[in-house]
């Protein structure tokens, strides 16, 4: 019996779609901030940063839809302009050869990652946060800190002129951004589980 061989065709069937997902996460969408308008994959992904700083912040509840038509509740967070220092992003993929981690790092030098009109559909956000000019309990349809980022009328919303989150940790289903600049971008495919956190 031969051990240690990889069936590359089978591996590619799993790896290529996962890599396509990773490419979407760091690519740019059409101009303007919009919520997730695509069917999400079956995998969440993790993002971490030493510090996230944002100018213009909104947050409200919504849902995303997967290929099976299932609605998944998310917290939508929008930031007009965000900078992230020492950013890490990982997608954990279960493949025929076992667990594989797709890891993206950027902004590890003097230049941070910069995103404009970024909308995130998240299930978990952690860190030490400071908000400036916070408005909590505002109708989600009236949020105006991020262009095009409003929720449904009558739903709870909150916004702030600025936000700083240290030791930032996030689990998300989708990201849209008008622009996403990643200085020092590195993408690696690593056997095993090596997530950002």
XYZ file of C-alpha atoms in Angstrom:
197
model
C 0.000 0.000 0.000
C 1.397 3.392 -1.019
C 1.057 6.101 1.606
C 1.503 9.860 1.473
C 0.130 10.344 -2.074
C -2.183 13.249 -2.837
C -5.002 12.930 -5.341
C -4.474 16.351 -6.881
C -7.663 16.368 -8.979
C -9.793 15.753 -5.913
C -7.796 18.284 -3.917
C -8.260 20.902 -6.659
C -12.035 20.423 -6.568
C -12.006 21.642 -2.974
C -9.061 24.034 -3.062
C -9.934 26.081 -6.169
C -13.391 27.203 -4.926
C -11.879 28.063 -1.546
C -9.140 30.105 -3.210
C -11.796 31.885 -5.250
C -13.546 32.804 -1.996
C -10.288 34.164 -0.613
C -9.782 36.230 -3.754
C -13.227 37.775 -3.375
C -12.451 38.740 0.200
C -9.464 40.861 -0.772
C -10.784 42.117 -4.099
C -12.807 45.218 -4.858
C -16.504 45.291 -5.641
C -18.424 47.888 -7.607
C -18.188 51.482 -6.409
C -20.176 52.360 -3.320
C -20.993 50.420 -0.185
C -23.542 47.636 -0.528
C -24.540 44.692 1.607
C -23.683 41.162 0.578
C -25.555 40.632 -2.684
C -24.084 37.194 -3.389
C -24.813 33.719 -2.066
C -22.321 33.002 0.720
C -20.165 29.882 0.857
C -20.478 27.204 3.487
C -17.485 28.526 5.405
C -16.974 31.522 7.646
C -13.569 33.183 7.753
C -11.581 34.922 10.453
C -9.902 38.336 10.414
C -7.628 39.774 13.073
C -5.625 42.981 13.399
C -3.573 44.651 16.084
C -5.691 47.774 15.596
C -8.679 48.700 13.458
C -9.424 52.408 13.091
C -12.515 53.622 11.292
C -13.961 56.912 10.142
C -17.735 56.613 9.934
C -19.258 53.464 11.448
C -22.725 51.876 11.252
C -24.150 48.598 12.551
C -27.497 46.833 12.212
C -28.978 43.346 11.950
C -29.644 41.484 8.708
C -29.340 38.050 7.088
C -27.247 36.385 4.389
C -28.301 33.412 2.276
C -26.358 30.256 1.454
C -26.652 27.941 -1.562
C -29.373 25.908 0.164
C -31.516 29.022 0.554
C -31.009 29.134 4.305
C -31.124 32.563 5.928
C -28.262 33.201 8.372
C -28.545 36.087 10.867
C -25.595 38.493 10.874
C -24.518 41.799 12.346
C -23.784 44.134 9.449
C -20.934 46.537 10.199
C -20.083 49.326 7.785
C -17.036 51.595 7.887
C -16.533 54.507 5.516
C -12.721 54.336 5.773
C -10.881 51.690 7.786
C -7.203 51.091 8.464
C -5.938 47.802 9.887
C -2.431 47.160 11.174
C -0.935 43.670 11.006
C -4.006 42.119 9.386
C -4.476 38.353 9.193
C -7.291 36.552 7.380
C -7.832 32.806 7.275
C -10.260 30.364 5.701
C -10.251 26.805 7.032
C -11.134 24.268 4.348
C -11.929 20.593 4.894
C -10.400 18.777 1.913
C -9.844 15.136 0.913
C -6.284 15.482 2.235
C -7.460 16.873 5.565
C -7.761 20.381 6.942
C -6.153 23.143 4.873
C -5.762 26.774 5.942
C -5.692 29.576 3.382
C -3.919 32.485 5.088
C -3.656 36.077 3.895
C -1.519 38.663 5.691
C -1.001 42.341 4.865
C -0.225 45.649 6.510
C 2.567 44.160 8.588
C 5.060 46.940 7.747
C 4.813 50.722 7.970
C 1.778 50.893 5.651
C -1.565 49.602 7.012
C -4.372 47.915 5.112
C -6.902 50.495 3.910
C -10.518 49.747 3.025
C -13.124 52.232 1.820
C -16.891 51.823 2.065
C -16.482 48.391 3.621
C -19.489 46.290 4.624
C -18.969 43.166 6.757
C -21.550 40.469 7.532
C -20.237 39.144 10.840
C -21.275 36.605 13.451
C -18.661 37.584 16.027
C -16.596 40.694 16.804
C -14.196 41.033 19.732
C -11.682 43.608 20.928
C -11.227 46.719 23.053
C -13.341 49.390 21.392
C -13.692 53.160 21.669
C -16.470 54.947 19.771
C -16.738 58.697 19.171
C -20.113 60.461 18.841
C -22.039 57.221 19.278
C -25.769 57.056 18.458
C -27.300 53.768 19.660
C -30.944 52.887 19.046
C -31.261 54.877 15.831
C -33.632 53.495 13.195
C -31.509 51.341 10.885
C -33.033 52.907 7.767
C -31.802 56.366 8.807
C -28.113 55.541 9.319
C -25.961 58.002 7.360
C -22.313 57.542 8.348
C -21.531 55.118 5.486
C -22.946 55.693 1.975
C -25.535 53.066 1.053
C -25.316 51.212 4.383
C -28.795 51.207 5.888
C -30.933 48.468 7.376
C -34.677 47.875 7.311
C -37.047 50.517 8.649
C -38.013 49.932 12.265
C -34.930 47.854 13.070
C -32.346 48.743 15.702
C -29.256 50.500 14.425
C -26.281 52.335 15.786
C -23.576 54.534 14.347
C -20.556 56.585 15.318
C -18.334 59.216 13.767
C -15.309 57.061 14.547
C -14.229 53.752 16.051
C -10.946 52.267 17.287
C -10.718 48.578 18.162
C -7.501 47.136 19.578
C -6.830 43.375 19.510
C -9.514 43.125 16.810
C -11.020 39.671 16.161
C -13.875 38.952 13.745
C -15.711 35.942 12.306
C -17.592 36.737 9.092
C -19.582 35.298 6.226
C -18.922 38.048 3.674
C -17.123 41.329 2.977
C -17.794 43.986 0.351
C -15.583 47.017 -0.188
C -15.339 49.757 -2.795
C -11.546 49.515 -2.485
C -9.287 47.264 -0.422
C -5.570 48.126 -0.424
C -3.286 45.428 0.995
C 0.379 46.480 1.156
C 2.766 43.564 1.611
C 0.094 41.020 0.680
C 1.069 37.393 1.247
C -1.134 34.368 0.549
C -0.161 30.934 1.806
C -1.835 27.520 1.712
C -0.902 25.556 4.813
C -1.817 21.945 5.657
C -3.568 21.727 9.014
C -5.421 24.279 11.134
C -3.509 27.552 11.442
C -6.201 30.181 11.850
C -5.602 33.807 12.887
C -7.085 33.090 16.326
